[in-house]
């Protein structure tokens, strides 16, 4: 296993994770000072680091039957967007676990500004090694985080161990639709920090082997190909605005990231799944 300090450093090869303060710059641009209170919904244009923003989080709430009584663990919570949205809309208690220290620290500050700290507990750690202190969850959810973790069977065994009986597992994740060349694997490992991209059958077999009974699986590849294509086009169309606000280096870095993601989806080899399963 890669050591925690190496993981922290290596994952920054993915440019999406390099300019964490962009969200504060965007907030200042709409007139919000750094300590000013916020509502979770004011943040959602900037804090959802996955496709289709809160629409996809609402689907998780519906499909995993999240309510005010639920305890939810989000693996790879980023800036805390999905966790705050779940707490603000469904009233659930959310443990937001995030590997990267800078993202976790900012997520925690944003949650405090939204007055949601009682509902959302931010923890910095690696899902494979974090100490859950005996916590059990009704729901484990993750958006575009699982493919970062190389050890899939260990990851799924931990999910099963941390879920209450009948508990829900919701994941939006990447997989390989076709065999990748070594160059493609290597570019995806660097630019997307893709550490585990199984094929479709292996993805579902691994869930079953871990004791997670599949409820639904949605093939998201075409949808996410179009989403990422439009994201890149829109980003470029607003180049002047982004450059003026964030500077040329940040613009180039984000543009590069969006281009790589779009290219791999468009090739037909990188795919996406939305999976709901339950602990048997
Ligand atoms: C694409 S981001 C998504 C963030 C958030 N789920 C969202 O949708 O806004 C995936 C996150 O997973 C985190 N991550 C990766 N490996 C992790 C691990 N082993 N334990 C905890 N978090 C991890 C990354 O640091 C990253 O912030």
PDB file of C-alpha atoms and ligand atoms in Angstrom:
ATOM      1  CA  UNK A   1       0.000   0.000   0.000  1.00  0.00           C
ATOM      2  CA  UNK A   2       1.241   3.550  -0.737  1.00  0.00           C
ATOM      3  CA  UNK A   3       2.030   5.451   2.502  1.00  0.00           C
ATOM      4  CA  UNK A   4      -0.346   8.237   3.533  1.00  0.00           C
ATOM      5  CA  UNK A   5       2.174  11.007   2.918  1.00  0.00           C
ATOM      6  CA  UNK A   6       2.870   9.648  -0.578  1.00  0.00           C
ATOM      7  CA  UNK A   7      -0.838   9.447  -1.349  1.00  0.00           C
ATOM      8  CA  UNK A   8      -1.298  13.073  -0.234  1.00  0.00           C
ATOM      9  CA  UNK A   9       1.446  14.181  -2.585  1.00  0.00           C
ATOM     10  CA  UNK A  10       0.767  11.839  -5.511  1.00  0.00           C
ATOM     11  CA  UNK A  11      -2.922  12.632  -5.819  1.00  0.00           C
ATOM     12  CA  UNK A  12      -2.012  16.264  -6.552  1.00  0.00           C
ATOM     13  CA  UNK A  13      -0.909  15.114 -10.017  1.00  0.00           C
ATOM     14  CA  UNK A  14      -4.635  15.508 -10.757  1.00  0.00           C
ATOM     15  CA  UNK A  15      -5.001  19.183 -11.543  1.00  0.00           C
ATOM     16  CA  UNK A  16      -8.571  19.413 -10.251  1.00  0.00           C
ATOM     17  CA  UNK A  17      -7.059  19.108  -6.763  1.00  0.00           C
ATOM     18  CA  UNK A  18      -4.358  21.750  -7.142  1.00  0.00           C
ATOM     19  CA  UNK A  19      -6.232  25.027  -6.799  1.00  0.00           C
ATOM     20  CA  UNK A  20      -8.413  24.423  -3.777  1.00  0.00           C
ATOM     21  CA  UNK A  21      -8.896  28.140  -3.089  1.00  0.00           C
ATOM     22  CA  UNK A  22     -10.756  28.644  -6.369  1.00  0.00           C
ATOM     23  CA  UNK A  23     -13.988  28.262  -4.445  1.00  0.00           C
ATOM     24  CA  UNK A  24     -13.106  31.212  -2.164  1.00  0.00           C
ATOM     25  CA  UNK A  25     -12.209  33.319  -5.194  1.00  0.00           C
ATOM     26  CA  UNK A  26     -15.579  32.490  -6.758  1.00  0.00           C
ATOM     27  CA  UNK A  27     -17.381  33.369  -3.525  1.00  0.00           C
ATOM     28  CA  UNK A  28     -15.570  36.722  -3.272  1.00  0.00           C
ATOM     29  CA  UNK A  29     -16.578  37.384  -6.882  1.00  0.00           C
ATOM     30  CA  UNK A  30     -20.246  37.127  -5.862  1.00  0.00           C
ATOM     31  CA  UNK A  31     -19.605  39.449  -2.916  1.00  0.00           C
ATOM     32  CA  UNK A  32     -19.086  36.912  -0.113  1.00  0.00           C
ATOM     33  CA  UNK A  33     -16.241  37.755   2.255  1.00  0.00           C
ATOM     34  CA  UNK A  34     -14.151  34.872   3.582  1.00  0.00           C
ATOM     35  CA  UNK A  35     -15.869  34.638   6.977  1.00  0.00           C
ATOM     36  CA  UNK A  36     -19.371  35.550   5.912  1.00  0.00           C
ATOM     37  CA  UNK A  37     -22.166  33.032   6.663  1.00  0.00           C
ATOM     38  CA  UNK A  38     -23.423  31.045   3.700  1.00  0.00           C
ATOM     39  CA  UNK A  39     -26.211  28.668   2.851  1.00  0.00           C
ATOM     40  CA  UNK A  40     -25.309  25.263   1.445  1.00  0.00           C
ATOM     41  CA  UNK A  41     -27.221  26.089  -1.739  1.00  0.00           C
ATOM     42  CA  UNK A  42     -25.132  29.235  -2.348  1.00  0.00           C
ATOM     43  CA  UNK A  43     -22.083  26.993  -2.472  1.00  0.00           C
ATOM     44  CA  UNK A  44     -23.363  24.296  -4.792  1.00  0.00           C
ATOM     45  CA  UNK A  45     -22.200  25.933  -8.046  1.00  0.00           C
ATOM     46  CA  UNK A  46     -18.616  25.592  -6.718  1.00  0.00           C
ATOM     47  CA  UNK A  47     -18.373  22.653  -4.311  1.00  0.00           C
ATOM     48  CA  UNK A  48     -19.704  19.621  -6.220  1.00  0.00           C
ATOM     49  CA  UNK A  49     -16.685  17.852  -7.683  1.00  0.00           C
ATOM     50  CA  UNK A  50     -18.608  15.311  -9.747  1.00  0.00           C
ATOM     51  CA  UNK A  51     -21.069  15.280 -12.650  1.00  0.00           C
ATOM     52  CA  UNK A  52     -24.568  16.829 -12.460  1.00  0.00           C
ATOM     53  CA  UNK A  53     -23.992  18.437  -9.060  1.00  0.00           C
ATOM     54  CA  UNK A  54     -26.788  18.218  -6.506  1.00  0.00           C
ATOM     55  CA  UNK A  55     -29.083  16.410  -8.966  1.00  0.00           C
ATOM     56  CA  UNK A  56     -26.933  13.332  -8.479  1.00  0.00           C
ATOM     57  CA  UNK A  57     -26.817  13.820  -4.691  1.00  0.00           C
ATOM     58  CA  UNK A  58     -30.633  14.050  -4.626  1.00  0.00           C
ATOM     59  CA  UNK A  59     -30.741  10.714  -6.440  1.00  0.00           C
ATOM     60  CA  UNK A  60     -28.580   9.173  -3.725  1.00  0.00           C
ATOM     61  CA  UNK A  61     -30.894  10.572  -1.049  1.00  0.00           C
ATOM     62  CA  UNK A  62     -33.877   9.047  -2.820  1.00  0.00           C
ATOM     63  CA  UNK A  63     -32.376   5.672  -3.741  1.00  0.00           C
ATOM     64  CA  UNK A  64     -30.563   5.057  -0.457  1.00  0.00           C
ATOM     65  CA  UNK A  65     -33.623   6.266   1.463  1.00  0.00           C
ATOM     66  CA  UNK A  66     -31.648   8.894   3.372  1.00  0.00           C
ATOM     67  CA  UNK A  67     -33.722  10.705   5.993  1.00  0.00           C
ATOM     68  CA  UNK A  68     -33.151  12.789   9.118  1.00  0.00           C
ATOM     69  CA  UNK A  69     -32.579   9.520  11.028  1.00  0.00           C
ATOM     70  CA  UNK A  70     -29.840   8.265   8.727  1.00  0.00           C
ATOM     71  CA  UNK A  71     -26.154   8.150   9.463  1.00  0.00           C
ATOM     72  CA  UNK A  72     -24.159   8.544   6.268  1.00  0.00           C
ATOM     73  CA  UNK A  73     -20.473   8.098   5.508  1.00  0.00           C
ATOM     74  CA  UNK A  74     -19.148   9.809   2.404  1.00  0.00           C
ATOM     75  CA  UNK A  75     -15.868   8.364   1.161  1.00  0.00           C
ATOM     76  CA  UNK A  76     -13.761  11.071  -0.494  1.00  0.00           C
ATOM     77  CA  UNK A  77     -15.835  14.094   0.438  1.00  0.00           C
ATOM     78  CA  UNK A  78     -13.683  16.728  -1.283  1.00  0.00           C
ATOM     79  CA  UNK A  79     -14.833  20.244  -0.420  1.00  0.00           C
ATOM     80  CA  UNK A  80     -17.842  18.806   1.408  1.00  0.00           C
ATOM     81  CA  UNK A  81     -20.449  19.675  -1.221  1.00  0.00           C
ATOM     82  CA  UNK A  82     -22.453  16.416  -1.255  1.00  0.00           C
ATOM     83  CA  UNK A  83     -22.196  16.021   2.544  1.00  0.00           C
ATOM     84  CA  UNK A  84     -23.542  19.541   3.203  1.00  0.00           C
ATOM     85  CA  UNK A  85     -26.299  19.088   0.634  1.00  0.00           C
ATOM     86  CA  UNK A  86     -27.421  15.824   2.272  1.00  0.00           C
ATOM     87  CA  UNK A  87     -27.371  17.401   5.733  1.00  0.00           C
ATOM     88  CA  UNK A  88     -29.152  20.568   4.585  1.00  0.00           C
ATOM     89  CA  UNK A  89     -31.877  18.861   2.551  1.00  0.00           C
ATOM     90  CA  UNK A  90     -32.448  15.476   4.236  1.00  0.00           C
ATOM     91  CA  UNK A  91     -31.298  16.434   7.732  1.00  0.00           C
ATOM     92  CA  UNK A  92     -29.062  13.344   7.990  1.00  0.00           C
ATOM     93  CA  UNK A  93     -25.834  13.139  10.002  1.00  0.00           C
ATOM     94  CA  UNK A  94     -22.906  12.841   7.634  1.00  0.00           C
ATOM     95  CA  UNK A  95     -19.327  11.781   8.287  1.00  0.00           C
ATOM     96  CA  UNK A  96     -17.306  13.351   5.499  1.00  0.00           C
ATOM     97  CA  UNK A  97     -14.014  11.515   5.082  1.00  0.00           C
ATOM     98  CA  UNK A  98     -11.402  13.167   2.873  1.00  0.00           C
ATOM     99  CA  UNK A  99      -7.820  12.151   2.187  1.00  0.00           C
ATOM    100  CA  UNK A 100      -6.373  15.554   1.261  1.00  0.00           C
ATOM    101  CA  UNK A 101      -5.612  17.853   4.180  1.00  0.00           C
ATOM    102  CA  UNK A 102      -6.137  21.128   2.317  1.00  0.00           C
ATOM    103  CA  UNK A 103      -9.515  20.068   0.906  1.00  0.00           C
ATOM    104  CA  UNK A 104     -10.630  18.738   4.268  1.00  0.00           C
ATOM    105  CA  UNK A 105      -9.604  21.933   6.102  1.00  0.00           C
ATOM    106  CA  UNK A 106     -11.446  24.151   3.628  1.00  0.00           C
ATOM    107  CA  UNK A 107     -14.472  21.810   3.647  1.00  0.00           C
ATOM    108  CA  UNK A 108     -14.647  22.082   7.402  1.00  0.00           C
ATOM    109  CA  UNK A 109     -14.535  25.914   7.284  1.00  0.00           C
ATOM    110  CA  UNK A 110     -17.247  26.043   4.626  1.00  0.00           C
ATOM    111  CA  UNK A 111     -19.455  23.720   6.677  1.00  0.00           C
ATOM    112  CA  UNK A 112     -19.019  25.995   9.704  1.00  0.00           C
ATOM    113  CA  UNK A 113     -19.996  29.017   7.571  1.00  0.00           C
ATOM    114  CA  UNK A 114     -23.153  27.115   6.598  1.00  0.00           C
ATOM    115  CA  UNK A 115     -23.878  26.419  10.296  1.00  0.00           C
ATOM    116  CA  UNK A 116     -23.908  22.688   9.534  1.00  0.00           C
ATOM    117  CA  UNK A 117     -21.046  21.543  11.772  1.00  0.00           C
ATOM    118  CA  UNK A 118     -23.415  19.707  14.085  1.00  0.00           C
ATOM    119  CA  UNK A 119     -24.648  17.562  11.209  1.00  0.00           C
ATOM    120  CA  UNK A 120     -21.490  17.160   9.140  1.00  0.00           C
ATOM    121  CA  UNK A 121     -18.358  15.816  10.791  1.00  0.00           C
ATOM    122  CA  UNK A 122     -15.239  16.265   8.667  1.00  0.00           C
ATOM    123  CA  UNK A 123     -12.437  13.761   9.088  1.00  0.00           C
ATOM    124  CA  UNK A 124      -9.132  13.819   7.275  1.00  0.00           C
ATOM    125  CA  UNK A 125      -7.939  10.312   6.488  1.00  0.00           C
ATOM    126  CA  UNK A 126      -7.566   7.416   4.102  1.00  0.00           C
ATOM    127  CA  UNK A 127     -10.691   5.261   4.009  1.00  0.00           C
ATOM    128  CA  UNK A 128      -8.591   2.111   4.152  1.00  0.00           C
ATOM    129  CA  UNK A 129      -6.961   3.031   7.442  1.00  0.00           C
ATOM    130  CA  UNK A 130      -9.134   5.617   9.168  1.00  0.00           C
ATOM    131  CA  UNK A 131     -10.267   4.766  12.674  1.00  0.00           C
ATOM    132  CA  UNK A 132     -14.063   4.687  12.629  1.00  0.00           C
ATOM    133  CA  UNK A 133     -14.088   4.344  16.433  1.00  0.00           C
ATOM    134  CA  UNK A 134     -16.776   1.702  16.235  1.00  0.00           C
ATOM    135  CA  UNK A 135     -19.141   3.819  14.088  1.00  0.00           C
ATOM    136  CA  UNK A 136     -21.671   2.035  11.906  1.00  0.00           C
ATOM    137  CA  UNK A 137     -23.569   3.670   9.052  1.00  0.00           C
ATOM    138  CA  UNK A 138     -26.933   3.292   7.333  1.00  0.00           C
ATOM    139  CA  UNK A 139     -25.475   4.552   4.071  1.00  0.00           C
ATOM    140  CA  UNK A 140     -22.024   4.722   2.516  1.00  0.00           C
ATOM    141  CA  UNK A 141     -21.912   7.033  -0.487  1.00  0.00           C
ATOM    142  CA  UNK A 142     -19.188   8.235  -2.790  1.00  0.00           C
ATOM    143  CA  UNK A 143     -18.875  10.330  -5.907  1.00  0.00           C
ATOM    144  CA  UNK A 144     -15.858   9.785  -8.165  1.00  0.00           C
ATOM    145  CA  UNK A 145     -13.626   8.691  -5.301  1.00  0.00           C
ATOM    146  CA  UNK A 146     -13.472   4.886  -5.350  1.00  0.00           C
ATOM    147  CA  UNK A 147     -11.443   4.646  -8.562  1.00  0.00           C
ATOM    148  CA  UNK A 148      -8.661   6.510  -6.704  1.00  0.00           C
ATOM    149  CA  UNK A 149      -8.241   3.533  -4.348  1.00  0.00           C
ATOM    150  CA  UNK A 150      -6.150   0.660  -5.655  1.00  0.00           C
ATOM    151  CA  UNK A 151      -7.208  -2.007  -3.136  1.00  0.00           C
ATOM    152  CA  UNK A 152     -10.791  -2.733  -4.259  1.00  0.00           C
ATOM    153  CA  UNK A 153     -11.519  -5.861  -2.222  1.00  0.00           C
ATOM    154  CA  UNK A 154     -10.164  -4.249   0.950  1.00  0.00           C
ATOM    155  CA  UNK A 155     -12.252  -1.150   0.207  1.00  0.00           C
ATOM    156  CA  UNK A 156     -15.468  -3.144  -0.283  1.00  0.00           C
ATOM    157  CA  UNK A 157     -14.832  -5.353   2.755  1.00  0.00           C
ATOM    158  CA  UNK A 158     -14.480  -2.188   4.865  1.00  0.00           C
ATOM    159  CA  UNK A 159     -17.707  -0.799   3.425  1.00  0.00           C
ATOM    160  CA  UNK A 160     -19.498  -3.997   4.374  1.00  0.00           C
ATOM    161  CA  UNK A 161     -18.014  -3.988   7.858  1.00  0.00           C
ATOM    162  CA  UNK A 162     -19.045  -0.347   8.452  1.00  0.00           C
ATOM    163  CA  UNK A 163     -22.607  -0.721   7.141  1.00  0.00           C
ATOM    164  CA  UNK A 164     -25.546  -1.673   9.320  1.00  0.00           C
ATOM    165  CA  UNK A 165     -27.442  -4.779   8.144  1.00  0.00           C
ATOM    166  CA  UNK A 166     -29.509  -3.794   5.091  1.00  0.00           C
ATOM    167  CA  UNK A 167     -27.453  -0.602   4.772  1.00  0.00           C
ATOM    168  CA  UNK A 168     -27.063   1.093   1.399  1.00  0.00           C
ATOM    169  CA  UNK A 169     -23.972   1.510  -0.730  1.00  0.00           C
ATOM    170  CA  UNK A 170     -24.232   4.259  -3.379  1.00  0.00           C
ATOM    171  CA  UNK A 171     -21.357   4.962  -5.739  1.00  0.00           C
ATOM    172  CA  UNK A 172     -20.732   6.998  -8.855  1.00  0.00           C
ATOM    173  CA  UNK A 173     -17.470   5.698 -10.186  1.00  0.00           C
ATOM    174  CA  UNK A 174     -15.258   5.166 -13.220  1.00  0.00           C
ATOM    175  CA  UNK A 175     -14.488   1.884 -14.985  1.00  0.00           C
ATOM    176  CA  UNK A 176     -12.792   0.669 -18.153  1.00  0.00           C
ATOM    177  CA  UNK A 177     -15.228   0.009 -21.023  1.00  0.00           C
ATOM    178  CA  UNK A 178     -12.423  -1.429 -23.139  1.00  0.00           C
ATOM    179  CA  UNK A 179      -8.915  -2.604 -22.479  1.00  0.00           C
ATOM    180  CA  UNK A 180      -6.618   0.398 -22.005  1.00  0.00           C
ATOM    181  CA  UNK A 181      -3.165   0.630 -23.493  1.00  0.00           C
ATOM    182  CA  UNK A 182      -0.215   1.129 -21.171  1.00  0.00           C
ATOM    183  CA  UNK A 183       0.082   4.755 -22.290  1.00  0.00           C
ATOM    184  CA  UNK A 184      -3.595   5.375 -21.584  1.00  0.00           C
ATOM    185  CA  UNK A 185      -3.321   3.726 -18.171  1.00  0.00           C
ATOM    186  CA  UNK A 186      -0.305   5.792 -17.377  1.00  0.00           C
ATOM    187  CA  UNK A 187      -1.921   9.078 -18.445  1.00  0.00           C
ATOM    188  CA  UNK A 188      -5.063   8.248 -16.450  1.00  0.00           C
ATOM    189  CA  UNK A 189      -2.964   7.344 -13.421  1.00  0.00           C
ATOM    190  CA  UNK A 190      -1.235  10.729 -13.519  1.00  0.00           C
ATOM    191  CA  UNK A 191      -3.974  13.056 -14.702  1.00  0.00           C
ATOM    192  CA  UNK A 192      -6.990  11.470 -12.971  1.00  0.00           C
ATOM    193  CA  UNK A 193      -5.120   9.542 -10.295  1.00  0.00           C
ATOM    194  CA  UNK A 194      -6.950   6.456 -11.613  1.00  0.00           C
ATOM    195  CA  UNK A 195      -5.641   3.608  -9.481  1.00  0.00           C
ATOM    196  CA  UNK A 196      -8.381   1.052 -10.143  1.00  0.00           C
ATOM    197  CA  UNK A 197     -10.419   0.764 -13.351  1.00  0.00           C
ATOM    198  CA  UNK A 198     -12.002  -2.682 -13.548  1.00  0.00           C
ATOM    199  CA  UNK A 199     -14.204  -3.745 -16.439  1.00  0.00           C
ATOM    200  CA  UNK A 200     -17.994  -3.783 -16.081  1.00  0.00           C
ATOM    201  CA  UNK A 201     -18.342  -7.455 -15.123  1.00  0.00           C
ATOM    202  CA  UNK A 202     -15.488  -7.353 -12.625  1.00  0.00           C
ATOM    203  CA  UNK A 203     -16.985  -4.227 -11.058  1.00  0.00           C
ATOM    204  CA  UNK A 204     -20.248  -5.992 -10.279  1.00  0.00           C
ATOM    205  CA  UNK A 205     -18.633  -9.312  -9.334  1.00  0.00           C
ATOM    206  CA  UNK A 206     -16.472  -7.576  -6.744  1.00  0.00           C
ATOM    207  CA  UNK A 207     -19.531  -6.023  -5.105  1.00  0.00           C
ATOM    208  CA  UNK A 208     -21.240  -9.408  -4.866  1.00  0.00           C
ATOM    209  CA  UNK A 209     -18.088 -11.078  -3.547  1.00  0.00           C
ATOM    210  CA  UNK A 210     -17.911  -8.506  -0.748  1.00  0.00           C
ATOM    211  CA  UNK A 211     -21.514  -9.214   0.282  1.00  0.00           C
ATOM    212  CA  UNK A 212     -23.124  -6.175  -1.352  1.00  0.00           C
ATOM    213  CA  UNK A 213     -26.327  -7.160  -3.162  1.00  0.00           C
ATOM    214  CA  UNK A 214     -26.882  -5.088  -6.296  1.00  0.00           C
ATOM    215  CA  UNK A 215     -30.113  -3.103  -6.435  1.00  0.00           C
ATOM    216  CA  UNK A 216     -29.521  -0.984  -9.538  1.00  0.00           C
ATOM    217  CA  UNK A 217     -26.678  -0.200 -11.890  1.00  0.00           C
ATOM    218  CA  UNK A 218     -26.825   2.637 -14.410  1.00  0.00           C
ATOM    219  CA  UNK A 219     -24.445   2.952 -17.294  1.00  0.00           C
ATOM    220  CA  UNK A 220     -23.437   6.628 -17.205  1.00  0.00           C
ATOM    221  CA  UNK A 221     -20.714   6.600 -19.871  1.00  0.00           C
ATOM    222  CA  UNK A 222     -22.577   8.360 -22.693  1.00  0.00           C
ATOM    223  CA  UNK A 223     -24.109  10.861 -20.316  1.00  0.00           C
ATOM    224  CA  UNK A 224     -20.759  11.708 -18.715  1.00  0.00           C
ATOM    225  CA  UNK A 225     -19.055  11.891 -22.115  1.00  0.00           C
ATOM    226  CA  UNK A 226     -21.518  14.590 -23.138  1.00  0.00           C
ATOM    227  CA  UNK A 227     -21.334  16.288 -19.721  1.00  0.00           C
ATOM    228  CA  UNK A 228     -17.537  16.519 -19.804  1.00  0.00           C
ATOM    229  CA  UNK A 229     -17.554  17.637 -23.465  1.00  0.00           C
ATOM    230  CA  UNK A 230     -19.917  20.504 -22.663  1.00  0.00           C
ATOM    231  CA  UNK A 231     -17.968  21.373 -19.503  1.00  0.00           C
ATOM    232  CA  UNK A 232     -14.815  21.795 -21.520  1.00  0.00           C
ATOM    233  CA  UNK A 233     -16.558  23.857 -24.228  1.00  0.00           C
ATOM    234  CA  UNK A 234     -18.169  26.134 -21.644  1.00  0.00           C
ATOM    235  CA  UNK A 235     -14.914  26.571 -19.762  1.00  0.00           C
ATOM    236  CA  UNK A 236     -13.105  27.625 -22.938  1.00  0.00           C
ATOM    237  CA  UNK A 237     -15.954  29.919 -23.967  1.00  0.00           C
ATOM    238  CA  UNK A 238     -15.445  31.787 -20.676  1.00  0.00           C
ATOM    239  CA  UNK A 239     -11.683  31.931 -20.900  1.00  0.00           C
ATOM    240  CA  UNK A 240     -11.490  35.722 -20.470  1.00  0.00           C
ATOM    241  CA  UNK A 241     -13.634  35.598 -17.342  1.00  0.00           C
ATOM    242  CA  UNK A 242     -11.725  32.672 -15.774  1.00  0.00           C
ATOM    243  CA  UNK A 243      -8.334  34.143 -16.580  1.00  0.00           C
ATOM    244  CA  UNK A 244      -9.256  37.549 -15.134  1.00  0.00           C
ATOM    245  CA  UNK A 245     -10.547  35.935 -11.937  1.00  0.00           C
ATOM    246  CA  UNK A 246      -8.124  33.057 -11.317  1.00  0.00           C
ATOM    247  CA  UNK A 247      -5.082  33.933 -13.449  1.00  0.00           C
ATOM    248  CA  UNK A 248      -3.631  32.301 -16.556  1.00  0.00           C
ATOM    249  CA  UNK A 249      -1.864  29.441 -14.734  1.00  0.00           C
ATOM    250  CA  UNK A 250      -5.050  28.229 -13.039  1.00  0.00           C
ATOM    251  CA  UNK A 251      -6.980  28.560 -16.300  1.00  0.00           C
ATOM    252  CA  UNK A 252      -4.396  26.481 -18.185  1.00  0.00           C
ATOM    253  CA  UNK A 253      -4.258  23.867 -15.466  1.00  0.00           C
ATOM    254  CA  UNK A 254      -8.052  23.388 -15.310  1.00  0.00           C
ATOM    255  CA  UNK A 255      -8.363  23.470 -19.078  1.00  0.00           C
ATOM    256  CA  UNK A 256      -5.757  20.721 -19.315  1.00  0.00           C
ATOM    257  CA  UNK A 257      -7.646  18.602 -16.776  1.00  0.00           C
ATOM    258  CA  UNK A 258     -10.974  19.052 -18.580  1.00  0.00           C
ATOM    259  CA  UNK A 259      -9.359  18.224 -21.920  1.00  0.00           C
ATOM    260  CA  UNK A 260      -7.827  14.956 -20.663  1.00  0.00           C
ATOM    261  CA  UNK A 261     -11.078  13.782 -19.051  1.00  0.00           C
ATOM    262  CA  UNK A 262     -13.141  14.604 -22.157  1.00  0.00           C
ATOM    263  CA  UNK A 263     -10.656  12.863 -24.446  1.00  0.00           C
ATOM    264  CA  UNK A 264     -10.708   9.616 -22.473  1.00  0.00           C
ATOM    265  CA  UNK A 265     -14.507   9.521 -22.220  1.00  0.00           C
ATOM    266  CA  UNK A 266     -14.831  10.371 -25.917  1.00  0.00           C
ATOM    267  CA  UNK A 267     -12.463   7.546 -26.903  1.00  0.00           C
ATOM    268  CA  UNK A 268     -15.120   5.151 -25.596  1.00  0.00           C
ATOM    269  CA  UNK A 269     -12.684   3.442 -23.262  1.00  0.00           C
ATOM    270  CA  UNK A 270     -13.328   5.322 -20.022  1.00  0.00           C
ATOM    271  CA  UNK A 271     -16.787   4.719 -18.609  1.00  0.00           C
ATOM    272  CA  UNK A 272     -18.943   5.602 -15.654  1.00  0.00           C
ATOM    273  CA  UNK A 273     -21.387   3.728 -13.432  1.00  0.00           C
ATOM    274  CA  UNK A 274     -23.959   4.670 -10.835  1.00  0.00           C
ATOM    275  CA  UNK A 275     -24.441   1.748  -8.499  1.00  0.00           C
ATOM    276  CA  UNK A 276     -26.829   1.123  -5.624  1.00  0.00           C
ATOM    277  CA  UNK A 277     -26.314  -2.005  -3.529  1.00  0.00           C
ATOM    278  CA  UNK A 278     -27.251  -3.199  -0.061  1.00  0.00           C
ATOM    279  CA  UNK A 279     -25.464  -5.128   2.585  1.00  0.00           C
ATOM    280  CA  UNK A 280     -26.959  -8.578   2.440  1.00  0.00           C
TER     281      UNK A 280
HETATM  282  C1  LIG B   1     -13.494  13.767  -7.458  1.00  0.00           C
HETATM  283  S1  LIG B   1     -13.344  14.115  -5.752  1.00  0.00           S
HETATM  284  C2  LIG B   1     -15.049  14.164  -5.320  1.00  0.00           C
HETATM  285  C3  LIG B   1     -15.305  14.923  -4.042  1.00  0.00           C
HETATM  286  C4  LIG B   1     -16.757  14.862  -3.581  1.00  0.00           C
HETATM  287  N1  LIG B   1     -17.176  13.481  -3.456  1.00  0.00           N
HETATM  288  C5  LIG B   1     -17.667  15.589  -4.525  1.00  0.00           C
HETATM  289  O1  LIG B   1     -18.307  14.903  -5.351  1.00  0.00           O
HETATM  290  O2  LIG B   1     -17.724  16.812  -4.504  1.00  0.00           O
HETATM  291  C6  LIG B   1     -12.798  12.581  -5.003  1.00  0.00           C
HETATM  292  C7  LIG B   1     -12.179  12.760  -3.631  1.00  0.00           C
HETATM  293  O3  LIG B   1     -11.842  11.471  -3.082  1.00  0.00           O
HETATM  294  C8  LIG B   1     -10.726  11.677  -2.222  1.00  0.00           C
HETATM  295  N2  LIG B   1     -10.049  10.388  -1.934  1.00  0.00           N
HETATM  296  C9  LIG B   1      -9.283   9.669  -2.770  1.00  0.00           C
HETATM  297  N3  LIG B   1      -8.816   8.571  -2.163  1.00  0.00           N
HETATM  298  C10 LIG B   1      -9.290   8.599  -0.892  1.00  0.00           C
HETATM  299  C11 LIG B   1      -9.130   7.738   0.229  1.00  0.00           C
HETATM  300  N4  LIG B   1      -8.371   6.635   0.160  1.00  0.00           N
HETATM  301  N5  LIG B   1      -9.750   8.068   1.385  1.00  0.00           N
HETATM  302  C12 LIG B   1     -10.496   9.209   1.470  1.00  0.00           C
HETATM  303  N6  LIG B   1     -10.671  10.054   0.433  1.00  0.00           N
HETATM  304  C13 LIG B   1     -10.090   9.760  -0.747  1.00  0.00           C
HETATM  305  C14 LIG B   1      -9.862  12.619  -3.029  1.00  0.00           C
HETATM  306  O4  LIG B   1      -8.885  13.246  -2.225  1.00  0.00           O
HETATM  307  C15 LIG B   1     -10.896  13.560  -3.625  1.00  0.00           C
HETATM  308  O5  LIG B   1     -11.065  14.713  -2.856  1.00  0.00           O
END
